[in-house]
Short mmCIF file of C-alpha atoms in Angstrom, two decimals:
data_model
loop_
_atom_site.label_atom_id
_atom_site.label_comp_id
_atom_site.label_asym_id
_atom_site.label_seq_id
_atom_site.Cartn_x
_atom_site.Cartn_y
_atom_site.Cartn_z
CA MET M 1 50.62 4.82 15.51
CA THR M 2 53.93 3.95 13.85
CA VAL M 3 54.82 4.58 10.23
CA THR M 4 54.77 0.82 9.61
CA THR M 5 51.25 0.52 11.05
CA LYS M 6 50.01 3.42 8.95
CA ARG M 7 51.50 1.86 5.85
CA SER M 8 49.91 -1.50 6.68
CA ASP M 9 46.48 0.13 7.18
CA ALA M 10 46.80 2.02 3.91
CA THR M 11 47.72 -1.19 2.11
CA ARG M 12 44.74 -2.99 3.58
CA GLN M 13 42.34 -0.21 2.59
CA ALA M 14 43.74 -0.14 -0.94
CA LEU M 15 43.24 -3.90 -1.19
CA LEU M 16 39.68 -3.67 0.14
CA GLN M 17 38.72 -1.00 -2.37
CA ALA M 18 40.28 -2.86 -5.29
CA ALA M 19 38.74 -6.16 -4.19
CA ARG M 20 35.28 -4.64 -3.78
CA ALA M 21 35.32 -3.33 -7.33
CA GLU M 22 36.65 -6.62 -8.70
CA PHE M 23 34.16 -8.85 -6.86
CA ALA M 24 31.21 -6.59 -7.65
CA GLU M 25 32.11 -6.67 -11.34
CA HIS M 26 33.11 -10.32 -11.77
CA GLY M 27 31.74 -12.26 -8.81
CA LEU M 28 33.47 -14.75 -6.57
CA SER M 29 34.48 -17.16 -9.33
CA GLY M 30 35.32 -14.57 -11.95
CA ALA M 31 37.41 -12.26 -9.76
CA ARG M 32 41.16 -12.52 -10.17
CA VAL M 33 43.66 -11.98 -7.37
CA ASP M 34 46.22 -10.72 -9.93
CA ARG M 35 43.91 -7.89 -10.97
CA ILE M 36 43.15 -6.96 -7.36
CA ALA M 37 46.85 -6.85 -6.51
CA GLU M 38 47.65 -4.76 -9.58
CA ALA M 39 44.83 -2.28 -8.85
CA ALA M 40 45.95 -1.96 -5.21
CA GLY M 41 49.63 -1.65 -6.16
CA VAL M 42 50.81 -4.60 -4.08
CA ASN M 43 52.16 -8.09 -4.61
CA LYS M 44 49.42 -10.72 -4.70
CA GLU M 45 51.19 -12.65 -1.95
CA ARG M 46 50.29 -9.75 0.29
CA ILE M 47 46.62 -10.60 -0.22
CA TYR M 48 47.10 -14.17 0.91
CA GLY M 49 49.15 -12.99 3.87
CA LEU M 50 46.41 -10.61 5.04
CA PHE M 51 43.26 -12.60 4.20
CA GLY M 52 44.28 -16.22 3.67
CA SER M 53 42.35 -16.93 0.47
CA LYS M 54 40.20 -15.35 -2.21
CA ASP M 55 37.05 -16.77 -0.58
CA LYS M 56 37.92 -15.23 2.78
CA LEU M 57 38.70 -11.92 1.11
CA PHE M 58 35.24 -12.01 -0.48
CA ASP M 59 33.67 -12.57 2.96
CA VAL M 60 35.51 -9.56 4.34
CA ILE M 61 34.42 -7.43 1.37
CA VAL M 62 30.75 -8.31 1.85
CA VAL M 63 30.83 -7.42 5.55
CA ASP M 64 32.90 -4.28 4.95
CA THR M 65 30.42 -3.07 2.32
CA MET M 66 27.46 -3.82 4.59
CA ARG M 67 29.11 -1.86 7.43
CA GLU M 68 29.53 1.14 5.15
CA PHE M 69 25.89 0.91 4.07
CA ILE M 70 24.66 0.89 7.68
CA ASP M 71 26.90 3.83 8.62
CA VAL M 72 25.55 5.90 5.72
CA VAL M 73 21.88 4.94 5.61
CA GLN M 74 20.86 3.63 9.07
CA PRO M 75 17.53 2.22 7.77
CA LEU M 76 16.68 0.62 11.13
CA ALA M 77 16.13 4.11 12.52
CA GLU M 78 12.98 4.42 10.39
CA SER M 79 9.57 3.40 11.74
CA ASP M 80 7.74 4.63 8.65
CA PRO M 81 7.72 1.83 6.04
CA GLY M 82 7.75 4.29 3.14
CA GLU M 83 10.85 6.05 4.42
CA TYR M 84 12.53 2.70 5.07
CA VAL M 85 11.91 1.61 1.47
CA GLY M 86 12.95 5.02 0.14
CA LYS M 87 16.29 4.93 1.98
CA LEU M 88 17.09 1.45 0.66
CA PHE M 89 16.03 2.37 -2.87
CA ASP M 90 18.13 5.54 -2.99
CA TYR M 91 21.24 3.89 -1.56
CA HIS M 92 21.23 0.91 -3.91
CA ARG M 93 20.54 3.17 -6.89
CA ALA M 94 23.57 5.33 -6.04
CA ASN M 95 25.77 2.50 -4.71
CA PRO M 96 25.10 -0.70 -6.68
CA GLN M 97 28.10 -2.66 -5.39
CA LEU M 98 26.48 -4.04 -2.22
CA LEU M 99 23.47 -5.46 -4.03
CA ARG M 100 25.75 -6.94 -6.70
CA LEU M 101 27.94 -8.58 -4.07
CA LEU M 102 24.91 -10.12 -2.39
CA GLN M 103 23.64 -11.39 -5.75
CA TRP M 104 27.01 -12.95 -6.55
CA GLU M 105 27.05 -14.55 -3.10
CA ALA M 106 23.60 -16.02 -3.68
CA LEU M 107 24.60 -17.27 -7.13
CA HIS M 108 27.74 -19.04 -5.89
CA ARG M 109 26.66 -20.11 -2.40
CA GLY M 110 22.88 -20.22 -2.40
CA ALA M 111 21.54 -19.80 1.14
CA ASP M 112 24.99 -20.32 2.72
CA ALA M 113 25.93 -16.85 3.98
CA HIS M 114 29.46 -16.81 5.36
CA ASP M 115 30.17 -14.65 8.40
CA VAL M 116 33.17 -12.72 9.73
CA ASN M 117 33.62 -12.83 13.51
CA GLY M 118 29.84 -13.16 13.99
CA TRP M 119 29.15 -9.69 12.58
CA ARG M 120 26.42 -10.70 10.13
CA ALA M 121 24.63 -12.84 12.73
CA ALA M 122 24.56 -9.89 15.13
CA HIS M 123 23.41 -7.54 12.37
CA TYR M 124 20.44 -9.69 11.42
CA GLU M 125 19.57 -10.19 15.06
CA ARG M 126 19.21 -6.41 15.26
CA LYS M 127 17.07 -6.47 12.13
CA PHE M 128 14.87 -9.14 13.71
CA ASP M 129 14.45 -7.01 16.85
CA TYR M 130 13.62 -3.99 14.70
CA ALA M 131 10.97 -5.94 12.82
CA GLN M 132 9.44 -7.24 16.07
CA GLN M 133 9.18 -3.74 17.50
CA THR M 134 8.11 -1.88 14.37
CA PHE M 135 5.66 -4.37 12.86
CA ALA M 136 4.36 -5.98 16.04
CA ASP M 137 0.79 -6.04 14.70
CA GLU M 138 1.76 -8.37 11.84
CA PRO M 139 1.65 -12.19 12.19
CA ASP M 140 5.33 -12.47 11.20
CA PRO M 141 7.19 -9.13 11.27
CA ARG M 142 10.23 -10.72 9.63
CA LEU M 143 8.22 -11.37 6.47
CA VAL M 144 7.15 -7.72 6.47
CA LEU M 145 10.78 -6.64 6.57
CA LEU M 146 11.64 -9.08 3.80
CA ALA M 147 8.82 -7.69 1.65
CA LEU M 148 9.99 -4.10 2.21
CA CYS M 149 13.53 -5.04 1.19
CA GLY M 150 12.14 -6.68 -1.93
CA LEU M 151 10.20 -3.52 -2.83
CA ALA M 152 13.33 -1.42 -2.51
CA ASN M 153 15.78 -3.77 -4.20
CA TRP M 154 14.04 -5.72 -6.93
CA THR M 155 14.03 -3.00 -9.59
CA HIS M 156 17.81 -2.58 -9.12
CA ALA M 157 18.46 -6.32 -8.98
CA VAL M 158 16.73 -7.00 -12.32
CA PRO M 159 16.90 -3.77 -14.37
CA GLN M 160 16.09 -5.73 -17.51
CA VAL M 161 12.72 -6.78 -16.07
CA THR M 162 12.07 -3.22 -14.95
CA ARG M 163 12.75 -2.03 -18.50
CA LEU M 164 10.50 -4.68 -20.03
CA LEU M 165 7.64 -3.79 -17.69
CA LEU M 166 7.94 -0.01 -17.66
CA GLY M 167 9.47 0.76 -21.03
CA ALA M 168 10.74 4.34 -21.23
CA ALA M 169 9.21 5.05 -17.80
CA ALA M 170 11.97 2.90 -16.30
CA GLU M 171 14.23 5.94 -16.65
CA ASP M 172 12.11 7.85 -14.15
CA THR M 173 13.57 6.22 -11.06
CA ASP M 174 12.20 8.96 -8.81
CA ALA M 175 8.66 8.04 -9.83
CA THR M 176 9.41 4.36 -9.21
CA ARG M 177 10.85 5.13 -5.79
CA ASP M 178 7.88 7.31 -4.82
CA PHE M 179 5.43 4.60 -5.88
CA MET M 180 7.28 1.99 -3.81
CA LYS M 181 7.14 4.29 -0.78
CA ARG M 182 3.39 4.83 -1.19
CA PHE M 183 2.81 1.13 -1.75
CA ALA M 184 4.69 0.22 1.43
CA ARG M 185 2.69 2.71 3.49
CA SER M 186 -0.59 1.55 2.00
CA ALA M 187 0.20 -2.13 2.53
CA LEU M 188 0.88 -1.54 6.22
CA GLY M 189 -1.96 0.90 6.83
CA HIS M 190 0.16 4.05 7.04
CA ALA M 191 -0.99 7.38 5.62
CA ALA M 192 -0.02 7.78 1.98
CA ALA M 193 1.75 11.06 2.56
CA GLU M 194 3.07 11.56 -0.96
CA ARG M 195 -0.11 11.00 -2.98
CA PRO M 196 -2.31 13.87 -4.24
CA ARG M 197 -3.74 15.35 -1.05
CA HIS M 198 -7.23 16.39 -0.08
CA VAL M 199 -7.77 16.24 3.66
CA VAL M 200 -5.62 16.55 6.76
CA ASN M 201 -4.84 13.43 8.76
CA GLY M 202 -5.33 14.44 12.36
CA LEU M 203 -3.30 11.48 13.69
CA THR M 204 -0.03 11.98 11.85
CA GLY M 205 -0.07 15.60 10.76
CA GLU M 206 0.06 14.46 7.14
CA GLU M 207 -2.52 14.88 4.44
CA SER M 208 -4.45 11.94 3.12
CA ALA M 209 -4.69 10.98 -0.55
CA GLY M 210 -8.12 9.39 -0.40
CA ALA M 211 -10.85 7.97 1.75
CA PRO M 212 -10.49 4.67 3.55
CA PRO M 213 -12.92 1.93 2.61
CA PRO M 214 -16.29 1.90 4.43
CA SER M 215 -14.98 -0.83 6.76
CA ALA M 216 -12.30 1.52 8.12
CA ASP M 217 -14.59 2.60 10.97
CA PRO M 218 -12.35 2.75 14.06
CA SER M 219 -15.06 0.95 15.99
CA ASP M 220 -14.44 -2.19 13.89
CA SER M 221 -11.38 -3.01 16.00
CA LEU M 222 -13.16 -2.56 19.36
CA PRO M 223 -15.28 -5.24 21.01
CA ALA M 224 -18.82 -3.94 21.39
CA GLU M 225 -19.10 -5.15 24.98
CA ASP M 226 -15.52 -4.55 26.11
CA THR M 227 -16.15 -3.07 29.53
CA ASP M 228 -12.40 -2.85 30.20
CA ALA M 229 -11.89 -0.33 27.43
CA PRO M 230 -11.62 3.32 28.55
CA ALA M 231 -14.89 5.20 28.26
CA THR M 232 -13.45 7.59 25.71
CA ILE M 233 -12.51 4.72 23.41
CA GLN M 234 -15.97 3.19 23.83
CA HIS M 235 -17.41 6.55 22.83
CA ILE M 236 -15.69 6.34 19.47
CA ALA M 237 -17.34 3.02 18.75
CA THR M 238 -20.82 4.45 19.16
CA GLU M 239 -20.66 8.19 18.49
CA SER M 240 -18.33 8.67 15.52
CA PRO M 241 -19.86 9.91 12.25
CA LEU M 242 -19.00 6.63 10.59
CA ALA M 243 -20.80 4.64 13.26
CA THR M 244 -23.94 6.76 13.36
CA SER M 245 -24.42 7.45 9.66
CA GLY M 246 -25.21 3.85 8.79
CA HIS M 247 -23.15 3.87 5.59
CA PRO M 248 -20.95 6.89 4.98
CA LEU M 249 -21.22 6.65 1.23
CA THR M 250 -24.99 6.49 1.05
CA ALA M 251 -26.04 8.61 3.99
CA THR M 252 -24.67 11.77 2.38
CA GLU M 253 -25.49 10.95 -1.23
CA PRO M 254 -26.94 14.06 -2.93
CA PRO M 255 -30.27 13.75 -4.73
CA ALA M 256 -30.05 12.83 -8.38
CA THR M 257 -30.85 15.71 -10.72
CA GLU M 258 -30.24 16.49 -14.35
CA ASP M 259 -27.25 18.61 -13.29
CA ASN M 260 -25.90 15.94 -10.96
CA ASP M 261 -24.49 13.09 -13.06
CA PRO M 262 -23.07 9.85 -11.62
CA VAL M 263 -19.50 11.22 -11.56
CA ASP M 264 -20.60 14.25 -9.52
CA ARG M 265 -22.55 12.07 -7.12
CA ALA M 266 -19.63 9.65 -6.66
CA ALA M 267 -17.22 12.54 -6.09
CA ALA M 268 -19.56 14.10 -3.52
CA ARG M 269 -19.90 10.78 -1.69
CA LEU M 270 -16.13 10.37 -1.64
CA ARG M 271 -15.64 13.86 -0.21
CA ALA M 272 -18.24 13.18 2.45
CA ALA M 273 -16.61 9.87 3.34
CA GLN M 274 -13.20 11.53 3.61
CA ALA M 275 -14.57 14.20 5.92
CA ALA M 276 -16.34 11.62 8.06
CA ALA M 277 -13.26 9.43 8.25
CA GLU M 278 -11.02 12.33 9.27
CA THR M 279 -13.49 13.39 11.95
CA ALA M 280 -13.48 9.83 13.29
CA ARG M 281 -9.68 9.73 13.25
CA GLU M 282 -9.47 12.99 15.17
CA GLU M 283 -11.92 11.64 17.75
CA LEU M 284 -9.92 8.44 18.03
CA ALA M 285 -6.71 10.44 18.48
CA GLY M 286 -8.28 12.42 21.29
CA ALA M 287 -9.65 9.29 22.90
CA LEU M 288 -6.26 7.57 22.77
CA ARG M 289 -4.51 10.55 24.34
CA ALA M 290 -7.14 10.82 27.06
CA ALA M 291 -6.96 7.10 27.83
CA HIS M 292 -3.17 7.29 27.95
CA ALA M 293 -3.32 10.26 30.31
CA GLU M 294 -5.62 8.23 32.57
CA GLY M 295 -3.00 5.49 32.83
CA ALA M 296 -3.68 3.15 29.91
CA GLY M 297 -0.45 1.71 28.53
CA ALA M 298 0.67 2.59 25.02
CA ASN M 299 1.02 -1.08 24.03
CA GLN M 300 -2.43 -1.86 25.41
CA LEU M 301 -3.96 0.96 23.38
CA ALA M 302 -2.06 -0.06 20.24
CA LYS M 303 -3.41 -3.58 20.59
CA GLN M 304 -6.92 -2.23 21.21
CA VAL M 305 -6.99 -0.33 17.92
CA ALA M 306 -5.07 -2.94 15.90
CA GLY M 307 -6.41 -3.04 12.37
CA THR M 308 -7.30 0.65 12.51
CA LEU M 309 -3.95 2.19 13.38
CA SER M 310 -0.56 0.49 13.34
CA ARG M 311 1.46 0.31 16.51
CA PRO M 312 4.14 2.80 15.33
CA VAL M 313 1.46 5.38 14.51
CA VAL M 314 -0.15 4.97 17.94
CA LEU M 315 3.20 5.30 19.70
CA LYS M 316 4.08 8.37 17.67
CA LEU M 317 0.68 9.90 18.39
CA LEU M 318 1.04 9.37 22.13
CA ALA M 319 4.60 10.70 22.12
CA ASP M 320 3.65 13.99 20.41
#
Protein backbone atom coordinates (compact mmCIF):
# COMPACT_ATOMS: atom_id res chain seq x y z
CA MET A 1 0.00 0.00 0.00
CA THR A 2 1.44 3.37 -1.02
CA VAL A 3 1.67 6.44 1.18
CA THR A 4 -0.96 8.13 -0.99
CA THR A 5 -3.37 5.21 -0.55
CA LYS A 6 -2.86 5.19 3.21
CA ARG A 7 -3.51 8.91 3.35
CA SER A 8 -6.66 8.52 1.25
CA ASP A 9 -7.96 5.73 3.52
CA ALA A 10 -7.25 7.80 6.62
CA THR A 11 -9.09 10.75 5.10
CA ARG A 12 -12.08 8.59 4.27
CA GLN A 13 -12.22 7.13 7.79
CA ALA A 14 -11.98 10.60 9.33
CA LEU A 15 -14.85 11.75 7.13
CA LEU A 16 -16.97 8.72 8.02
CA GLN A 17 -16.49 9.25 11.74
CA ALA A 18 -17.25 12.96 11.54
CA ALA A 19 -20.26 12.38 9.29
CA ARG A 20 -21.68 9.67 11.57
CA ALA A 21 -21.61 12.00 14.55
CA GLU A 22 -23.11 14.87 12.55
CA PHE A 23 -25.94 12.83 11.00
CA ALA A 24 -26.78 11.09 14.27
CA GLU A 25 -27.03 14.44 16.03
CA HIS A 26 -28.78 16.54 13.36
CA GLY A 27 -30.36 14.15 10.87
CA LEU A 28 -30.23 14.19 7.10
CA SER A 29 -31.69 17.66 6.66
CA GLY A 30 -30.00 19.28 9.63
CA ALA A 31 -26.48 17.97 9.01
CA ARG A 32 -24.03 20.40 7.47
CA VAL A 33 -21.23 19.43 5.11
CA ASP A 34 -19.15 22.38 6.40
CA ARG A 35 -19.21 20.99 9.93
CA ILE A 36 -18.33 17.48 8.74
CA ALA A 37 -15.38 18.80 6.74
CA GLU A 38 -14.15 20.91 9.65
CA ALA A 39 -14.40 17.99 12.11
CA ALA A 40 -12.55 15.69 9.68
CA GLY A 41 -9.91 18.32 8.89
CA VAL A 42 -10.50 18.33 5.14
CA ASN A 43 -11.93 20.63 2.50
CA LYS A 44 -15.64 20.08 1.93
CA GLU A 45 -14.99 19.57 -1.78
CA ARG A 46 -13.23 16.38 -0.75
CA ILE A 47 -16.55 15.06 0.55
CA TYR A 48 -18.28 15.64 -2.77
CA GLY A 49 -15.35 14.08 -4.59
CA LEU A 50 -15.51 10.90 -2.50
CA PHE A 51 -19.27 10.50 -2.02
CA GLY A 52 -21.02 12.65 -4.60
CA SER A 53 -23.62 14.31 -2.36
CA LYS A 54 -24.75 14.68 1.23
CA ASP A 55 -27.57 12.19 0.64
CA LYS A 56 -25.18 9.55 -0.68
CA LEU A 57 -22.83 10.17 2.24
CA PHE A 58 -25.76 9.55 4.60
CA ASP A 59 -26.47 6.23 2.84
CA VAL A 60 -22.86 5.16 3.28
CA ILE A 61 -22.94 6.15 6.96
CA VAL A 62 -26.06 4.08 7.65
CA VAL A 63 -24.57 0.97 6.02
CA ASP A 64 -21.16 1.52 7.64
CA THR A 65 -22.77 1.80 11.08
CA MET A 66 -24.88 -1.31 10.48
CA ARG A 67 -21.75 -3.25 9.43
CA GLU A 68 -20.01 -2.26 12.65
CA PHE A 69 -23.04 -3.33 14.69
CA ILE A 70 -23.12 -6.77 13.05
CA ASP A 71 -19.37 -7.26 13.54
CA VAL A 72 -19.66 -6.44 17.25
CA VAL A 73 -22.96 -8.03 18.23
CA GLN A 74 -23.75 -10.82 15.72
CA PRO A 75 -27.38 -11.16 16.95
CA LEU A 76 -28.27 -13.68 14.23
CA ALA A 77 -26.07 -16.22 16.02
CA GLU A 78 -28.63 -16.39 18.84
CA SER A 79 -31.45 -18.94 18.79
CA ASP A 80 -32.69 -17.96 22.25
CA PRO A 81 -35.12 -15.03 21.90
CA GLY A 82 -34.16 -13.60 25.29
CA GLU A 83 -30.48 -13.48 24.41
CA TYR A 84 -31.31 -11.96 21.02
CA VAL A 85 -33.29 -9.16 22.68
CA GLY A 86 -30.61 -8.70 25.35
CA LYS A 87 -27.84 -8.27 22.77
CA LEU A 88 -29.83 -5.67 20.84
CA PHE A 89 -30.81 -3.82 24.02
CA ASP A 90 -27.25 -3.64 25.35
CA TYR A 91 -25.76 -2.51 22.05
CA HIS A 92 -28.24 0.29 21.42
CA ARG A 93 -27.95 1.47 25.02
CA ALA A 94 -24.16 1.74 24.70
CA ASN A 95 -24.11 2.85 21.04
CA PRO A 96 -27.13 5.06 20.32
CA GLN A 97 -25.94 6.35 16.93
CA LEU A 98 -27.29 3.48 14.80
CA LEU A 99 -30.80 3.71 16.19
CA ARG A 100 -30.73 7.50 15.79
CA LEU A 101 -29.61 7.21 12.18
CA LEU A 102 -32.43 4.78 11.42
CA GLN A 103 -34.94 7.10 13.10
CA TRP A 104 -33.71 10.06 11.07
CA GLU A 105 -33.93 7.95 7.91
CA ALA A 106 -37.52 7.01 8.73
CA LEU A 107 -38.40 10.63 9.49
CA HIS A 108 -37.00 11.97 6.21
CA ARG A 109 -37.68 9.05 3.87
CA GLY A 110 -40.48 7.02 5.41
CA ALA A 111 -40.37 3.43 4.17
CA ASP A 112 -37.85 4.26 1.40
CA ALA A 113 -34.62 2.65 2.61
CA HIS A 114 -31.72 3.48 0.32
CA ASP A 115 -29.10 0.82 -0.32
CA VAL A 116 -25.37 0.78 -1.07
CA ASN A 117 -24.26 -1.85 -3.59
CA GLY A 118 -27.09 -4.16 -2.48
CA TRP A 119 -25.65 -4.60 1.01
CA ARG A 120 -28.85 -3.87 2.94
CA ALA A 121 -30.94 -6.14 0.71
CA ALA A 122 -28.51 -9.00 1.33
CA HIS A 123 -28.44 -8.27 5.06
CA TYR A 124 -32.21 -8.44 5.42
CA GLU A 125 -32.33 -11.56 3.29
CA ARG A 126 -30.08 -13.17 5.90
CA LYS A 127 -32.38 -11.90 8.63
CA PHE A 128 -35.35 -13.42 6.82
CA ASP A 129 -33.54 -16.78 6.57
CA TYR A 130 -32.67 -16.58 10.27
CA ALA A 131 -36.29 -15.92 11.19
CA GLN A 132 -37.50 -18.82 9.03
CA GLN A 133 -35.07 -21.23 10.67
CA THR A 134 -35.35 -20.02 14.25
CA PHE A 135 -39.09 -19.36 14.50
CA ALA A 136 -40.35 -21.99 12.07
CA ASP A 137 -43.28 -22.88 14.35
CA GLU A 138 -44.75 -19.37 14.04
CA PRO A 139 -47.24 -18.43 11.28
CA ASP A 140 -44.99 -15.57 10.11
CA PRO A 141 -41.46 -15.73 11.55
CA ARG A 142 -40.67 -12.27 10.14
CA LEU A 143 -43.27 -10.72 12.43
CA VAL A 144 -41.66 -12.51 15.38
CA LEU A 145 -38.31 -10.97 14.51
CA LEU A 146 -39.92 -7.56 14.12
CA ALA A 147 -41.55 -7.90 17.55
CA LEU A 148 -38.23 -8.88 19.17
CA CYS A 149 -36.52 -5.86 17.62
CA GLY A 150 -39.30 -3.67 18.95
CA LEU A 151 -38.85 -5.07 22.46
CA ALA A 152 -35.15 -4.31 22.37
CA ASN A 153 -35.30 -0.90 20.72
CA TRP A 154 -38.46 0.91 21.77
CA THR A 155 -37.30 2.04 25.20
CA HIS A 156 -34.19 3.60 23.59
CA ALA A 157 -36.12 5.09 20.68
CA VAL A 158 -38.58 6.95 22.94
CA PRO A 159 -36.82 7.55 26.29
CA GLN A 160 -39.41 10.18 27.17
CA VAL A 161 -42.20 7.59 27.03
CA THR A 162 -40.09 5.19 29.07
CA ARG A 163 -39.63 7.90 31.70
CA LEU A 164 -43.34 8.74 31.77
CA LEU A 165 -44.29 5.08 32.20
CA LEU A 166 -41.60 3.97 34.64
CA GLY A 167 -40.76 7.15 36.51
CA ALA A 168 -37.55 6.80 38.53
CA ALA A 169 -37.41 3.09 37.62
CA ALA A 170 -36.47 4.15 34.08
CA GLU A 171 -32.94 4.64 35.41
CA ASP A 172 -32.65 0.92 36.13
CA THR A 173 -31.96 -0.12 32.56
CA ASP A 174 -30.64 -3.51 33.67
CA ALA A 175 -34.03 -4.35 35.17
CA THR A 176 -35.75 -3.19 31.96
CA ARG A 177 -33.42 -5.30 29.84
CA ASP A 178 -33.92 -8.39 32.02
CA PHE A 179 -37.70 -8.00 31.85
CA MET A 180 -37.59 -7.73 28.04
CA LYS A 181 -35.50 -10.91 27.88
CA ARG A 182 -37.95 -12.81 30.09
CA PHE A 183 -40.91 -11.46 28.15
CA ALA A 184 -39.41 -12.59 24.83
CA ARG A 185 -38.77 -16.10 26.16
CA SER A 186 -42.24 -16.34 27.65
CA ALA A 187 -43.94 -15.11 24.49
CA LEU A 188 -42.22 -17.77 22.42
CA GLY A 189 -42.54 -20.60 24.93
CA HIS A 190 -38.91 -20.65 26.05
CA ALA A 191 -37.89 -21.29 29.66
CA ALA A 192 -37.76 -18.08 31.67
CA ALA A 193 -34.21 -18.66 32.81
CA GLU A 194 -33.74 -15.39 34.68
CA ARG A 195 -36.86 -15.37 36.85
CA PRO A 196 -36.87 -16.55 40.50
CA ARG A 197 -36.21 -20.28 40.22
CA HIS A 198 -37.83 -23.27 41.84
CA VAL A 199 -37.46 -26.40 39.76
CA VAL A 200 -35.00 -27.73 37.20
CA ASN A 201 -36.01 -27.81 33.55
CA GLY A 202 -34.87 -31.19 32.31
CA LEU A 203 -35.04 -30.12 28.64
CA THR A 204 -32.77 -27.09 28.68
CA GLY A 205 -30.69 -27.47 31.82
CA GLU A 206 -32.17 -24.23 33.13
CA GLU A 207 -34.38 -23.70 36.12
CA SER A 208 -38.00 -22.75 35.73
CA ALA A 209 -39.63 -19.73 37.35
CA GLY A 210 -43.11 -21.18 37.64
CA ALA A 211 -45.52 -23.86 36.56
CA PRO A 212 -47.00 -23.96 33.09
CA PRO A 213 -50.75 -23.65 32.82
CA PRO A 214 -52.79 -26.87 33.15
CA SER A 215 -53.10 -27.05 29.35
CA ALA A 216 -49.31 -27.42 29.00
CA ASP A 217 -49.61 -31.22 29.02
CA PRO A 218 -47.18 -32.43 26.33
CA SER A 219 -49.87 -34.80 25.11
CA ASP A 220 -51.96 -31.80 23.96
CA SER A 221 -49.80 -31.50 20.84
CA LEU A 222 -50.02 -35.20 19.91
CA PRO A 223 -52.92 -36.74 18.01
CA ALA A 224 -54.54 -39.39 20.18
CA GLU A 225 -54.71 -41.90 17.34
CA ASP A 226 -51.47 -41.03 15.54
CA THR A 227 -50.18 -44.51 14.79
CA ASP A 228 -47.17 -43.05 12.94
CA ALA A 229 -45.79 -41.47 16.09
CA PRO A 230 -42.96 -43.40 17.80
CA ALA A 231 -44.17 -45.57 20.65
CA THR A 232 -42.15 -43.63 23.18
CA ILE A 233 -43.87 -40.38 22.19
CA GLN A 234 -47.27 -42.09 22.37
CA HIS A 235 -46.35 -43.21 25.87
CA ILE A 236 -46.02 -39.61 26.99
CA ALA A 237 -49.54 -38.85 25.86
CA THR A 238 -51.03 -41.54 28.07
CA GLU A 239 -48.63 -42.17 30.96
CA SER A 240 -47.31 -38.78 32.05
CA PRO A 241 -48.35 -37.50 35.49
CA LEU A 242 -50.26 -34.66 33.87
CA ALA A 243 -52.24 -37.04 31.70
CA THR A 244 -53.10 -39.53 34.43
CA SER A 245 -53.85 -37.17 37.30
CA GLY A 246 -56.97 -35.73 35.70
CA HIS A 247 -56.20 -32.15 36.73
CA PRO A 248 -52.78 -31.48 38.22
CA LEU A 249 -53.99 -28.66 40.40
CA THR A 250 -56.86 -30.51 42.01
CA ALA A 251 -55.57 -34.06 42.15
CA THR A 252 -52.88 -33.12 44.68
CA GLU A 253 -54.84 -30.51 46.62
CA PRO A 254 -54.25 -31.02 50.36
CA PRO A 255 -57.27 -31.34 52.64
CA ALA A 256 -58.55 -28.10 54.09
CA THR A 257 -57.78 -27.68 57.78
CA GLU A 258 -57.66 -24.81 60.21
CA ASP A 259 -53.88 -24.71 59.75
CA ASN A 260 -54.11 -24.88 55.97
CA ASP A 261 -55.43 -21.55 54.67
CA PRO A 262 -56.19 -20.82 51.00
CA VAL A 263 -52.70 -19.38 50.38
CA ASP A 264 -51.05 -22.55 51.71
CA ARG A 265 -53.34 -24.74 49.62
CA ALA A 266 -52.69 -22.70 46.45
CA ALA A 267 -48.94 -22.79 47.05
CA ALA A 268 -49.02 -26.56 47.59
CA ARG A 269 -51.02 -27.06 44.39
CA LEU A 270 -48.55 -24.91 42.47
CA ARG A 271 -45.59 -26.90 43.78
CA ALA A 272 -47.30 -30.14 42.86
CA ALA A 273 -48.08 -28.85 39.37
CA GLN A 274 -44.47 -27.75 38.89
CA ALA A 275 -43.19 -31.16 39.92
CA ALA A 276 -45.66 -32.92 37.64
CA ALA A 277 -44.82 -30.66 34.72
CA GLU A 278 -41.08 -31.20 35.14
CA THR A 279 -41.55 -34.95 35.32
CA ALA A 280 -43.57 -34.81 32.10
CA ARG A 281 -40.89 -32.67 30.43
CA GLU A 282 -38.17 -35.12 31.42
CA GLU A 283 -40.23 -37.99 30.02
CA LEU A 284 -40.81 -36.06 26.81
CA ALA A 285 -37.08 -35.33 26.54
CA GLY A 286 -36.28 -39.00 26.89
CA ALA A 287 -38.94 -39.96 24.39
CA LEU A 288 -37.64 -37.44 21.84
CA ARG A 289 -34.08 -38.69 22.19
CA ALA A 290 -35.17 -42.30 21.89
CA ALA A 291 -37.29 -41.56 18.81
CA HIS A 292 -34.40 -39.66 17.26
CA ALA A 293 -32.04 -42.55 17.95
CA GLU A 294 -34.50 -44.86 16.19
CA GLY A 295 -34.34 -42.73 13.06
CA ALA A 296 -37.03 -40.08 13.48
CA GLY A 297 -35.94 -36.78 11.94
CA ALA A 298 -35.36 -33.75 14.15
CA ASN A 299 -37.73 -31.58 12.09
CA GLN A 300 -40.42 -34.26 12.21
CA LEU A 301 -40.15 -34.46 15.99
CA ALA A 302 -40.16 -30.67 16.35
CA LYS A 303 -43.36 -30.51 14.31
CA GLN A 304 -44.87 -33.35 16.37
CA VAL A 305 -44.44 -31.48 19.65
CA ALA A 306 -45.21 -28.01 18.25
CA GLY A 307 -47.06 -25.98 20.86
CA THR A 308 -45.26 -27.80 23.66
CA LEU A 309 -41.64 -27.16 22.77
CA SER A 310 -40.30 -24.72 20.19
CA ARG A 311 -38.24 -26.01 17.31
CA PRO A 312 -34.95 -24.47 18.57
CA VAL A 313 -35.39 -26.14 21.96
CA VAL A 314 -36.04 -29.53 20.33
CA LEU A 315 -33.00 -29.17 18.08
CA LYS A 316 -30.81 -28.15 21.01
CA LEU A 317 -32.12 -31.06 23.07
CA LEU A 318 -31.34 -33.57 20.33
CA ALA A 319 -27.91 -32.07 19.73
CA ASP A 320 -26.84 -32.36 23.39
